[in-house]
PDB file of C-alpha atoms in Angstrom:
ATOM      1  CA  MET A   1     -49.981  73.636 183.315  1.00  0.00           C
ATOM      2  CA  GLU A   2     -48.146  73.013 186.711  1.00  0.00           C
ATOM      3  CA  THR A   3     -45.908  70.009 188.060  1.00  0.00           C
ATOM      4  CA  PRO A   4     -45.636  67.736 190.700  1.00  0.00           C
ATOM      5  CA  THR A   5     -44.334  69.572 192.591  1.00  0.00           C
ATOM      6  CA  LEU A   6     -46.230  72.847 192.292  1.00  0.00           C
ATOM      7  CA  GLN A   7     -49.281  70.690 193.746  1.00  0.00           C
ATOM      8  CA  LYS A   8     -47.904  69.278 195.776  1.00  0.00           C
ATOM      9  CA  ILE A   9     -46.732  72.675 197.361  1.00  0.00           C
ATOM     10  CA  ARG A  10     -50.208  74.385 196.252  1.00  0.00           C
ATOM     11  CA  ARG A  11     -52.147  72.048 197.537  1.00  0.00           C
ATOM     12  CA  LYS A  12     -50.109  72.488 201.302  1.00  0.00           C
ATOM     13  CA  ALA A  13     -50.527  75.718 201.223  1.00  0.00           C
ATOM     14  CA  SER A  14     -55.007  74.849 201.157  1.00  0.00           C
ATOM     15  CA  ARG A  15     -54.535  73.100 203.660  1.00  0.00           C
ATOM     16  CA  LEU A  16     -52.322  74.797 205.675  1.00  0.00           C
ATOM     17  CA  LEU A  17     -55.228  77.882 205.088  1.00  0.00           C
ATOM     18  CA  GLU A  18     -57.904  75.966 205.696  1.00  0.00           C
ATOM     19  CA  ASP A  19     -57.075  74.697 209.047  1.00  0.00           C
ATOM     20  CA  ARG A  20     -56.434  78.007 210.237  1.00  0.00           C
ATOM     21  CA  LEU A  21     -60.225  78.162 209.189  1.00  0.00           C
ATOM     22  CA  LEU A  22     -61.455  75.498 211.121  1.00  0.00           C
ATOM     23  CA  SER A  23     -62.783  74.814 214.788  1.00  0.00           C
ATOM     24  CA  THR A  24     -63.101  71.398 216.863  1.00  0.00           C
ATOM     25  CA  GLY A  25     -65.701  69.143 218.359  1.00  0.00           C
ATOM     26  CA  THR A  26     -64.574  65.615 219.660  1.00  0.00           C
ATOM     27  CA  VAL A  27     -67.168  62.622 219.651  1.00  0.00           C
ATOM     28  CA  LEU A  28     -69.750  61.372 222.244  1.00  0.00           C
ATOM     29  CA  ALA A  29     -71.547  58.448 221.400  1.00  0.00           C
ATOM     30  CA  ILE A  30     -72.351  56.754 218.373  1.00  0.00           C
ATOM     31  CA  ARG A  31     -75.886  55.149 218.089  1.00  0.00           C
ATOM     32  CA  LYS A  32     -76.980  52.572 215.693  1.00  0.00           C
ATOM     33  CA  TRP A  33     -80.507  51.833 215.019  1.00  0.00           C
ATOM     34  CA  ASP A  34     -81.681  48.311 215.210  1.00  0.00           C
ATOM     35  CA  ASP A  35     -81.352  45.947 212.173  1.00  0.00           C
ATOM     36  CA  SER A  36     -80.858  50.031 210.259  1.00  0.00           C
ATOM     37  CA  THR A  37     -77.731  52.175 208.768  1.00  0.00           C
ATOM     38  CA  PHE A  38     -78.750  54.461 210.682  1.00  0.00           C
ATOM     39  CA  LEU A  39     -76.551  56.976 213.180  1.00  0.00           C
ATOM     40  CA  GLU A  40     -76.811  59.090 215.271  1.00  0.00           C
ATOM     41  CA  ILE A  41     -73.641  60.995 217.218  1.00  0.00           C
ATOM     42  CA  ASP A  42     -73.623  63.014 220.015  1.00  0.00           C
ATOM     43  CA  LEU A  43     -71.022  65.328 219.465  1.00  0.00           C
ATOM     44  CA  HIS A  44     -69.233  67.983 221.793  1.00  0.00           C
ATOM     45  CA  LEU A  45     -68.711  71.648 219.712  1.00  0.00           C
ATOM     46  CA  PRO A  46     -66.752  74.155 222.798  1.00  0.00           C
ATOM     47  CA  ALA A  47     -66.490  76.813 220.448  1.00  0.00           C
ATOM     48  CA  ALA A  48     -70.705  77.217 218.998  1.00  0.00           C
ATOM     49  CA  ASP A  49     -72.497  79.407 220.750  1.00  0.00           C
ATOM     50  CA  MET A  50     -75.740  77.347 220.822  1.00  0.00           C
ATOM     51  CA  THR A  51     -77.905  80.347 222.913  1.00  0.00           C
ATOM     52  CA  LEU A  52     -77.564  81.592 218.904  1.00  0.00           C
ATOM     53  CA  TRP A  53     -79.614  78.948 217.136  1.00  0.00           C
ATOM     54  CA  TRP A  54     -83.373  79.895 218.226  1.00  0.00           C
ATOM     55  CA  GLU A  55     -83.904  78.623 214.148  1.00  0.00           C
ATOM     56  CA  VAL A  56     -83.250  75.540 212.703  1.00  0.00           C
ATOM     57  CA  PRO A  57     -79.284  75.472 212.661  1.00  0.00           C
ATOM     58  CA  PHE A  58     -76.301  73.350 210.932  1.00  0.00           C
ATOM     59  CA  ILE A  59     -73.233  72.634 210.844  1.00  0.00           C
ATOM     60  CA  LYS A  60     -70.810  72.593 207.673  1.00  0.00           C
ATOM     61  CA  PHE A  61     -68.041  69.855 208.502  1.00  0.00           C
ATOM     62  CA  ARG A  62     -64.865  68.939 207.213  1.00  0.00           C
ATOM     63  CA  VAL A  63     -65.316  65.285 205.631  1.00  0.00           C
ATOM     64  CA  ASP A  64     -62.871  64.848 203.576  1.00  0.00           C
ATOM     65  CA  ASP A  65     -59.683  66.787 201.592  1.00  0.00           C
ATOM     66  CA  PHE A  66     -61.604  70.002 201.050  1.00  0.00           C
ATOM     67  CA  THR A  67     -64.421  67.935 201.109  1.00  0.00           C
ATOM     68  CA  TYR A  68     -68.083  69.566 203.424  1.00  0.00           C
ATOM     69  CA  ARG A  69     -70.642  68.035 204.087  1.00  0.00           C
ATOM     70  CA  TYR A  70     -73.725  69.881 205.919  1.00  0.00           C
ATOM     71  CA  TYR A  71     -75.551  68.438 208.740  1.00  0.00           C
ATOM     72  CA  THR A  72     -78.432  69.890 211.016  1.00  0.00           C
ATOM     73  CA  PRO A  73     -78.070  69.341 214.966  1.00  0.00           C
ATOM     74  CA  SER A  74     -81.132  68.690 216.591  1.00  0.00           C
ATOM     75  CA  GLY A  75     -81.414  67.797 221.059  1.00  0.00           C
ATOM     76  CA  TRP A  76     -78.439  70.368 221.454  1.00  0.00           C
ATOM     77  CA  ASP A  77     -77.863  71.769 225.462  1.00  0.00           C
ATOM     78  CA  ALA A  78     -76.783  75.014 225.110  1.00  0.00           C
ATOM     79  CA  GLU A  79     -75.111  75.119 228.835  1.00  0.00           C
ATOM     80  CA  THR A  80     -73.383  71.971 227.815  1.00  0.00           C
ATOM     81  CA  ARG A  81     -72.147  72.830 224.468  1.00  0.00           C
ATOM     82  CA  THR A  82     -73.469  69.014 222.563  1.00  0.00           C
ATOM     83  CA  CYS A  83     -75.741  68.368 220.391  1.00  0.00           C
ATOM     84  CA  THR A  84     -76.983  65.461 218.126  1.00  0.00           C
ATOM     85  CA  ILE A  85     -76.737  64.573 214.419  1.00  0.00           C
ATOM     86  CA  TYR A  86     -78.498  62.095 212.462  1.00  0.00           C
ATOM     87  CA  ALA A  87     -77.427  60.188 209.551  1.00  0.00           C
ATOM     88  CA  ASP A  88     -78.146  57.738 206.897  1.00  0.00           C
ATOM     89  CA  THR A  89     -75.542  55.606 205.781  1.00  0.00           C
ATOM     90  CA  GLY A  90     -76.698  53.635 203.923  1.00  0.00           C
ATOM     91  CA  HIS A  91     -75.510  55.276 200.552  1.00  0.00           C
ATOM     92  CA  GLU A  92     -72.445  55.909 199.239  1.00  0.00           C
ATOM     93  CA  GLY A  93     -70.663  58.933 199.303  1.00  0.00           C
ATOM     94  CA  PRO A  94     -68.087  60.946 201.269  1.00  0.00           C
ATOM     95  CA  GLY A  95     -70.187  62.008 203.910  1.00  0.00           C
ATOM     96  CA  ALA A  96     -72.164  58.550 204.190  1.00  0.00           C
ATOM     97  CA  ALA A  97     -67.477  57.124 204.468  1.00  0.00           C
ATOM     98  CA  TRP A  98     -67.489  59.616 207.323  1.00  0.00           C
ATOM     99  CA  ILE A  99     -69.885  58.962 209.567  1.00  0.00           C
ATOM    100  CA  ARG A 100     -69.519  55.308 209.503  1.00  0.00           C
ATOM    101  CA  GLN A 101     -65.524  55.893 210.054  1.00  0.00           C
ATOM    102  CA  LEU A 102     -66.428  58.489 212.816  1.00  0.00           C
ATOM    103  CA  GLN A 103     -65.230  56.555 216.660  1.00  0.00           C
ATOM    104  CA  LYS A 104     -66.199  57.665 220.276  1.00  0.00           C
ATOM    105  CA  LEU A 105     -63.717  59.906 221.164  1.00  0.00           C
ATOM    106  CA  ASP A 106     -62.614  61.529 216.958  1.00  0.00           C
ATOM    107  CA  THR A 107     -62.341  65.689 217.212  1.00  0.00           C
ATOM    108  CA  VAL A 108     -64.099  66.569 213.922  1.00  0.00           C
ATOM    109  CA  TYR A 109     -63.756  69.186 212.027  1.00  0.00           C
ATOM    110  CA  TYR A 110     -65.906  72.189 210.897  1.00  0.00           C
ATOM    111  CA  ILE A 111     -65.622  75.434 208.760  1.00  0.00           C
ATOM    112  CA  ARG A 112     -68.819  77.291 209.535  1.00  0.00           C
ATOM    113  CA  ILE A 113     -72.104  77.113 211.717  1.00  0.00           C
ATOM    114  CA  GLY A 114     -75.520  79.171 209.564  1.00  0.00           C
ATOM    115  CA  THR A 115     -79.291  78.333 210.135  1.00  0.00           C
ATOM    116  CA  THR A 116     -81.505  78.384 207.007  1.00  0.00           C
ATOM    117  CA  HIS A 117     -83.478  81.480 207.918  1.00  0.00           C
ATOM    118  CA  ASN A 118     -86.948  79.853 207.018  1.00  0.00           C
ATOM    119  CA  HIS A 119     -88.453  80.809 210.309  1.00  0.00           C
ATOM    120  CA  PRO A 120     -92.203  80.591 209.647  1.00  0.00           C
ATOM    121  CA  GLY A 121     -93.044  84.208 210.957  1.00  0.00           C
ATOM    122  CA  GLU A 122     -96.631  84.123 213.248  1.00  0.00           C
ATOM    123  CA  VAL A 123     -98.067  81.123 213.391  1.00  0.00           C
ATOM    124  CA  THR A 124    -100.391  79.011 215.468  1.00  0.00           C
ATOM    125  CA  ASN A 125    -100.344  75.493 213.614  1.00  0.00           C
ATOM    126  CA  ILE A 126     -96.514  74.430 211.648  1.00  0.00           C
ATOM    127  CA  LEU A 127     -96.357  70.631 209.828  1.00  0.00           C
ATOM    128  CA  ALA A 128     -93.101  69.628 209.085  1.00  0.00           C
ATOM    129  CA  LEU A 129     -92.614  66.219 205.763  1.00  0.00           C
ATOM    130  CA  GLY A 130     -89.406  65.114 204.906  1.00  0.00           C
ATOM    131  CA  ASP A 131     -87.343  62.252 204.085  1.00  0.00           C
ATOM    132  CA  SER A 132     -84.142  60.196 206.420  1.00  0.00           C
ATOM    133  CA  SER A 133     -82.044  62.665 205.429  1.00  0.00           C
ATOM    134  CA  SER A 134     -83.879  65.896 206.937  1.00  0.00           C
ATOM    135  CA  LEU A 135     -84.988  63.669 210.475  1.00  0.00           C
ATOM    136  CA  GLY A 136     -82.408  66.259 212.232  1.00  0.00           C
ATOM    137  CA  HIS A 137     -83.765  69.155 210.317  1.00  0.00           C
ATOM    138  CA  LEU A 138     -87.376  67.989 211.437  1.00  0.00           C
ATOM    139  CA  LEU A 139     -86.078  67.653 214.778  1.00  0.00           C
ATOM    140  CA  ALA A 140     -83.926  70.669 215.206  1.00  0.00           C
ATOM    141  CA  LEU A 141     -87.543  72.729 213.765  1.00  0.00           C
ATOM    142  CA  GLY A 142     -90.140  71.676 216.849  1.00  0.00           C
ATOM    143  CA  GLU A 143     -87.011  72.235 219.193  1.00  0.00           C
ATOM    144  CA  THR A 144     -86.694  75.749 217.714  1.00  0.00           C
ATOM    145  CA  LEU A 145     -90.836  77.048 217.748  1.00  0.00           C
ATOM    146  CA  PRO A 146     -92.494  78.245 220.623  1.00  0.00           C
ATOM    147  CA  GLN A 147     -94.746  76.602 223.286  1.00  0.00           C
ATOM    148  CA  SER A 148     -97.744  78.097 221.515  1.00  0.00           C
ATOM    149  CA  VAL A 149     -97.075  76.736 218.278  1.00  0.00           C
ATOM    150  CA  ARG A 150     -98.683  72.643 217.410  1.00  0.00           C
ATOM    151  CA  PHE A 151     -95.861  71.346 215.987  1.00  0.00           C
ATOM    152  CA  ALA A 152     -96.095  67.844 214.059  1.00  0.00           C
ATOM    153  CA  GLY A 153     -93.596  65.454 211.431  1.00  0.00           C
ATOM    154  CA  ALA A 154     -93.726  62.893 209.118  1.00  0.00           C
ATOM    155  CA  CYS A 155     -90.650  61.634 208.200  1.00  0.00           C
ATOM    156  CA  LEU A 156     -90.508  59.063 205.396  1.00  0.00           C
ATOM    157  CA  MET A 157     -88.376  55.483 205.791  1.00  0.00           C
ATOM    158  CA  GLU A 158     -87.877  52.772 203.630  1.00  0.00           C
ATOM    159  CA  ARG A 159     -87.240  50.434 205.694  1.00  0.00           C
ATOM    160  CA  GLU A 160     -89.757  49.121 208.020  1.00  0.00           C
ATOM    161  CA  THR A 161     -86.570  48.889 211.217  1.00  0.00           C
ATOM    162  CA  ASP A 162     -85.977  52.211 210.445  1.00  0.00           C
ATOM    163  CA  ARG A 163     -90.157  53.239 211.265  1.00  0.00           C
ATOM    164  CA  LEU A 164     -90.403  51.208 214.049  1.00  0.00           C
ATOM    165  CA  SER A 165     -86.944  52.879 215.406  1.00  0.00           C
ATOM    166  CA  LEU A 166     -88.715  56.397 214.609  1.00  0.00           C
ATOM    167  CA  GLU A 167     -92.008  55.199 216.348  1.00  0.00           C
ATOM    168  CA  ALA A 168     -90.157  54.584 219.083  1.00  0.00           C
ATOM    169  CA  TYR A 169     -88.025  57.063 219.913  1.00  0.00           C
ATOM    170  CA  PHE A 170     -89.952  60.274 218.593  1.00  0.00           C
ATOM    171  CA  GLN A 171     -93.116  59.918 217.850  1.00  0.00           C
ATOM    172  CA  PRO A 172     -95.652  61.785 218.532  1.00  0.00           C
ATOM    173  CA  SER A 173     -93.981  64.507 217.312  1.00  0.00           C
ATOM    174  CA  VAL A 174     -92.932  62.905 213.856  1.00  0.00           C
ATOM    175  CA  GLN A 175     -94.450  59.454 212.293  1.00  0.00           C
ATOM    176  CA  ALA A 176     -92.821  57.516 209.950  1.00  0.00           C
ATOM    177  CA  VAL A 177     -94.543  57.123 206.905  1.00  0.00           C
ATOM    178  CA  ALA A 178     -93.399  53.772 204.043  1.00  0.00           C
ATOM    179  CA  LYS A 179     -91.790  55.173 201.165  1.00  0.00           C
ATOM    180  CA  GLN A 180     -94.219  53.217 198.904  1.00  0.00           C
ATOM    181  CA  ASP A 181     -92.566  55.252 195.499  1.00  0.00           C
ATOM    182  CA  PRO A 182     -89.146  56.012 193.730  1.00  0.00           C
ATOM    183  CA  TYR A 183     -88.564  59.291 195.367  1.00  0.00           C
ATOM    184  CA  GLY A 184     -91.524  59.520 197.954  1.00  0.00           C
ATOM    185  CA  HIS A 185     -93.541  62.612 198.000  1.00  0.00           C
ATOM    186  CA  TYR A 186     -96.293  60.334 196.290  1.00  0.00           C
ATOM    187  CA  SER A 187     -96.327  58.539 199.828  1.00  0.00           C
ATOM    188  CA  LEU A 188     -95.790  61.685 201.976  1.00  0.00           C
ATOM    189  CA  ASN A 189     -99.274  62.946 200.135  1.00  0.00           C
ATOM    190  CA  GLU A 190    -101.299  60.367 200.445  1.00  0.00           C
ATOM    191  CA  TRP A 191    -100.470  60.572 204.486  1.00  0.00           C
ATOM    192  CA  LEU A 192    -101.133  64.132 204.272  1.00  0.00           C
ATOM    193  CA  LEU A 193    -104.564  63.692 202.842  1.00  0.00           C
ATOM    194  CA  GLN A 194    -105.563  60.582 205.590  1.00  0.00           C
ATOM    195  CA  GLN A 195    -104.753  63.812 208.603  1.00  0.00           C
ATOM    196  CA  ARG A 196    -107.218  66.449 207.069  1.00  0.00           C
ATOM    197  CA  TYR A 197    -105.644  69.203 207.967  1.00  0.00           C
ATOM    198  CA  SER A 198    -105.998  72.603 206.636  1.00  0.00           C
ATOM    199  CA  ALA A 199    -104.674  74.988 204.364  1.00  0.00           C
ATOM    200  CA  ASP A 200    -105.883  77.398 205.522  1.00  0.00           C
ATOM    201  CA  ASN A 201    -104.376  76.639 209.157  1.00  0.00           C
ATOM    202  CA  TYR A 202    -100.735  75.711 208.592  1.00  0.00           C
ATOM    203  CA  CYS A 203     -97.843  76.468 207.119  1.00  0.00           C
ATOM    204  CA  ILE A 204     -96.164  72.983 206.025  1.00  0.00           C
ATOM    205  CA  TYR A 205     -91.810  72.595 205.745  1.00  0.00           C
ATOM    206  CA  LEU A 206     -90.874  70.841 203.465  1.00  0.00           C
ATOM    207  CA  ALA A 207     -86.969  69.150 204.046  1.00  0.00           C
ATOM    208  CA  GLY A 208     -84.956  66.684 201.198  1.00  0.00           C
ATOM    209  CA  ASN A 209     -83.778  65.746 198.426  1.00  0.00           C
ATOM    210  CA  ASN A 210     -85.185  67.590 195.441  1.00  0.00           C
ATOM    211  CA  VAL A 211     -87.415  65.635 193.563  1.00  0.00           C
ATOM    212  CA  MET A 212     -89.013  64.844 196.472  1.00  0.00           C
ATOM    213  CA  VAL A 213     -89.812  67.937 197.846  1.00  0.00           C
ATOM    214  CA  SER A 214     -90.481  69.595 194.144  1.00  0.00           C
ATOM    215  CA  GLY A 215     -93.044  66.859 193.275  1.00  0.00           C
ATOM    216  CA  LEU A 216     -95.012  67.557 197.268  1.00  0.00           C
ATOM    217  CA  HIS A 217     -95.005  71.197 196.409  1.00  0.00           C
ATOM    218  CA  GLN A 218     -96.884  70.741 193.565  1.00  0.00           C
ATOM    219  CA  LEU A 219     -98.777  68.511 194.221  1.00  0.00           C
ATOM    220  CA  LEU A 220     -99.946  70.198 197.750  1.00  0.00           C
ATOM    221  CA  ARG A 221    -100.189  74.006 195.516  1.00  0.00           C
ATOM    222  CA  GLN A 222    -103.134  71.823 193.296  1.00  0.00           C
ATOM    223  CA  GLN A 223    -104.692  70.545 196.591  1.00  0.00           C
ATOM    224  CA  GLY A 224    -105.369  74.450 197.021  1.00  0.00           C
ATOM    225  CA  HIS A 225    -101.775  75.173 199.882  1.00  0.00           C
ATOM    226  CA  ALA A 226    -100.677  78.744 199.048  1.00  0.00           C
ATOM    227  CA  ALA A 227     -97.141  79.549 198.468  1.00  0.00           C
ATOM    228  CA  SER A 228     -96.698  81.881 200.857  1.00  0.00           C
ATOM    229  CA  ARG A 229     -97.709  78.363 203.353  1.00  0.00           C
ATOM    230  CA  LEU A 230     -94.980  76.120 202.238  1.00  0.00           C
ATOM    231  CA  LYS A 231     -91.954  76.001 203.309  1.00  0.00           C
ATOM    232  CA  VAL A 232     -88.660  74.432 201.030  1.00  0.00           C
ATOM    233  CA  LEU A 233     -85.821  72.893 202.140  1.00  0.00           C
ATOM    234  CA  ASN A 234     -83.444  70.888 199.428  1.00  0.00           C
ATOM    235  CA  PHE A 235     -80.720  68.955 201.286  1.00  0.00           C
ATOM    236  CA  TRP A 236     -79.487  66.997 197.663  1.00  0.00           C
ATOM    237  CA  SER A 237     -80.340  65.918 194.486  1.00  0.00           C
TER     238      SER A 237
END
């Protein structure tokens, strides 16, 4: 059994190693949606080569000691090396707590930038469905597609104020869908049925919490959507 002194030494050594692996960025601005827990955070990441972001990227941020969370940047500018992350802080957890305490000009630390490796291939129509945790992913997906690809998205929003903000800022690229069941997959499925999209003409991306994504995936398969045309990304349980 380790003594408290040995634990302290081990923790300090791990922190020194961790610090050597981290890259830094700066918070440029923070915007709060009206009457909401939703925040937009503009970042400057001088070490990030955003010209490589031709697939949906993700950033693994340090949100506490030895604690990391993934966020999807969108709205990036490769020349200025700036981007925006979107976060709903209306729940408890180290990621939400970290976002809530950020202020303008704060330094942020991240250990990795990667991509989802979930490119749609040769298709002409993309439909992206997700919950509020996946808004950044939906927006980033739209940014990485060539202009020849038709893109449409729908995002679950529980609060009416958030739906109004989403519609004001991002419609028609991403539409707001009211969350009327516990996890939202029935709400998104009902919205999709109302749109009358052909199962043969679209590649559909599903992103968000595990229960919603798996439930919606099952519903779509039952309706005749081919598994090869369904792209899945689960964020959390």
